[in-house]
GROMACS .gro file of C-alpha atoms in nm:
model
  124
    1VAL     CA    1  10.308   7.949   8.731
    2LEU     CA    2  10.572   8.110   8.512
    3LEU     CA    3  10.592   8.475   8.421
    4LYS     CA    4  10.821   8.622   8.159
    5GLU     CA    5  10.870   8.985   8.069
    6SER     CA    6  10.944   9.100   7.717
    7GLY     CA    7  10.998   9.436   7.555
    8LEU     CA    8  11.261   9.683   7.450
    9GLY     CA    9  11.540   9.737   7.696
   10LEU     CA   10  11.632  10.082   7.572
   11VAL     CA   11  11.378  10.362   7.546
   12LYS     CA   12  11.448  10.715   7.438
   13LEU     CA   13  11.371  11.008   7.660
   14SER     CA   14  11.005  11.119   7.643
   15GLN     CA   15  10.906  10.809   7.447
   16MET     CA   16  10.685  10.524   7.561
   17LEU     CA   17  10.800  10.216   7.749
   18SER     CA   18  10.613   9.900   7.652
   19LEU     CA   19  10.644   9.566   7.825
   20THR     CA   20  10.446   9.246   7.808
   21CYS     CA   21  10.426   8.967   8.062
   22SER     CA   22  10.351   8.621   7.930
   23VAL     CA   23  10.198   8.390   8.188
   24SER     CA   24  10.195   8.012   8.172
   25GLY     CA   25  10.071   7.750   8.414
   26GLY     CA   26   9.777   7.955   8.533
   27SER     CA   27   9.511   8.183   8.389
   28ILE     CA   28   9.521   8.556   8.456
   29THR     CA   29   9.144   8.545   8.505
   30VAL     CA   30   9.151   8.317   8.809
   31SER     CA   31   8.995   8.472   9.120
   32TYR     CA   32   9.119   8.669   9.309
   33TYR     CA   33   9.470   8.733   9.192
   34GLY     CA   34   9.624   9.056   9.084
   35TRP     CA   35   9.891   9.079   8.816
   36SER     CA   36  10.138   9.350   8.893
   37TRP     CA   37  10.419   9.546   8.747
   38VAL     CA   38  10.691   9.625   8.997
   39ARG     CA   39  11.018   9.802   8.928
   40GLN     CA   40  11.349   9.848   9.101
   41PRO     CA   41  11.556  10.152   9.010
   42PRO     CA   42  11.932  10.116   9.047
   43GLY     CA   43  12.033  10.127   9.411
   44LYS     CA   44  11.673  10.153   9.533
   45GLY     CA   45  11.402   9.926   9.663
   46LEU     CA   46  11.103   9.776   9.490
   47GLU     CA   47  10.839  10.015   9.365
   48TRP     CA   48  10.491   9.906   9.269
   49VAL     CA   49  10.381  10.047   8.933
   50GLY     CA   50  10.034   9.907   8.884
   51LEU     CA   51   9.826   9.597   8.838
   52ILE     CA   52   9.536   9.443   8.655
   53SER     CA   53   9.314   9.221   8.861
   54TYR     CA   54   9.159   8.889   8.764
   55ASP     CA   55   8.842   9.070   8.659
   56GLY     CA   56   9.023   9.332   8.452
   57THR     CA   57   9.015   9.617   8.702
   58ILE     CA   58   9.316   9.845   8.674
   59TYR     CA   59   9.506   9.994   8.965
   60ALA     CA   60   9.806  10.220   8.933
   61SER     CA   61  10.048  10.401   9.155
   62SER     CA   62   9.927  10.752   9.222
   63SER     CA   63  10.263  10.894   9.122
   64LEU     CA   64  10.260  10.718   8.785
   65ARG     CA   65   9.890  10.695   8.710
   66SER     CA   66   9.878  10.975   8.457
   67ARG     CA   67  10.145  10.801   8.247
   68THR     CA   68  10.045  10.438   8.299
   69SER     CA   69   9.835  10.209   8.089
   70ILE     CA   70   9.784   9.843   8.177
   71PHE     CA   71   9.584   9.600   7.969
   72ARG     CA   72   9.556   9.230   7.904
   73ASP     CA   73   9.501   8.973   7.634
   74ILE     CA   74   9.304   8.688   7.783
   75VAL     CA   75   9.346   8.464   7.480
   76LYS     CA   76   9.724   8.494   7.495
   77ASN     CA   77   9.724   8.499   7.876
   78GLN     CA   78   9.936   8.812   7.877
   79PHE     CA   79   9.922   9.150   8.041
   80SER     CA   80  10.108   9.460   7.938
   81LEU     CA   81  10.242   9.787   8.069
   82GLN     CA   82  10.282  10.110   7.882
   83LEU     CA   83  10.449  10.404   8.050
   84SER     CA   84  10.451  10.725   7.852
   85SER     CA   85  10.683  11.025   7.855
   86VAL     CA   86  10.965  10.838   8.022
   87THR     CA   87  11.249  11.013   8.202
   88PRO     CA   88  11.579  10.879   8.338
   89GLU     CA   89  11.395  10.819   8.667
   90ASP     CA   90  11.205  10.540   8.491
   91THR     CA   91  11.525  10.345   8.439
   92ALA     CA   92  11.484  10.026   8.638
   93VAL     CA   93  11.451   9.652   8.633
   94TYR     CA   94  11.086   9.585   8.565
   95TYR     CA   95  10.919   9.275   8.702
   96CYS     CA   96  10.580   9.124   8.645
   97ALA     CA   97  10.443   8.929   8.935
   98ARG     CA   98  10.133   8.773   9.083
   99VAL     CA   99   9.983   8.895   9.407
  100LYS     CA  100   9.715   8.719   9.609
  101GLY     CA  101   9.475   9.009   9.572
  102PRO     CA  102   9.468   9.371   9.456
  103SER     CA  103   9.449   9.502   9.811
  104TYR     CA  104   9.788   9.349   9.882
  105TYR     CA  105   9.953   9.538   9.598
  106ASN     CA  106  10.217   9.700   9.816
  107ASP     CA  107  10.291   9.398  10.035
  108PHE     CA  108  10.571   9.222   9.853
  109GLU     CA  109  10.540   8.929  10.093
  110ALA     CA  110  10.203   8.862   9.934
  111TYR     CA  111  10.355   8.803   9.592
  112ASP     CA  112  10.407   8.436   9.508
  113TYR     CA  113  10.535   8.432   9.151
  114TRP     CA  114  10.774   8.671   8.980
  115GLY     CA  115  10.921   8.704   8.639
  116GLN     CA  116  11.298   8.718   8.606
  117GLY     CA  117  11.287   9.091   8.546
  118THR     CA  118  11.394   9.296   8.248
  119GLN     CA  119  11.623   9.596   8.248
  120VAL     CA  120  11.479   9.911   8.092
  121THR     CA  121  11.708  10.205   8.043
  122VAL     CA  122  11.593  10.548   7.938
  123SER     CA  123  11.846  10.712   7.713
  124SER     CA  124  11.881  11.073   7.618
   0.00000   0.00000   0.00000
């Protein structure tokens, strides 16, 4: 399974961050996987942002939920992240990744495939 992130690497303060993860080698509708967005701010550890499960259920970090939208395109086998009203604290490398189930969202040992990551910088 291959995952690849795409989207703008520079986002202006208070604007919306939009990223898409293209998946090949496996369908995003296969039970019981979850398809996550995970980020790593500079000098910090991994932070789970949210996920969409195989059945389309959305889960999001409580700290980001009000600004997060996650959706998918089954035909294209893609899932996407939108994060609104970005601040410099949203600057990070953003990864898309597959996890063995939604309940394992915060167990990074349970992730088996990762994209290469894409740098997103919030500029003022």
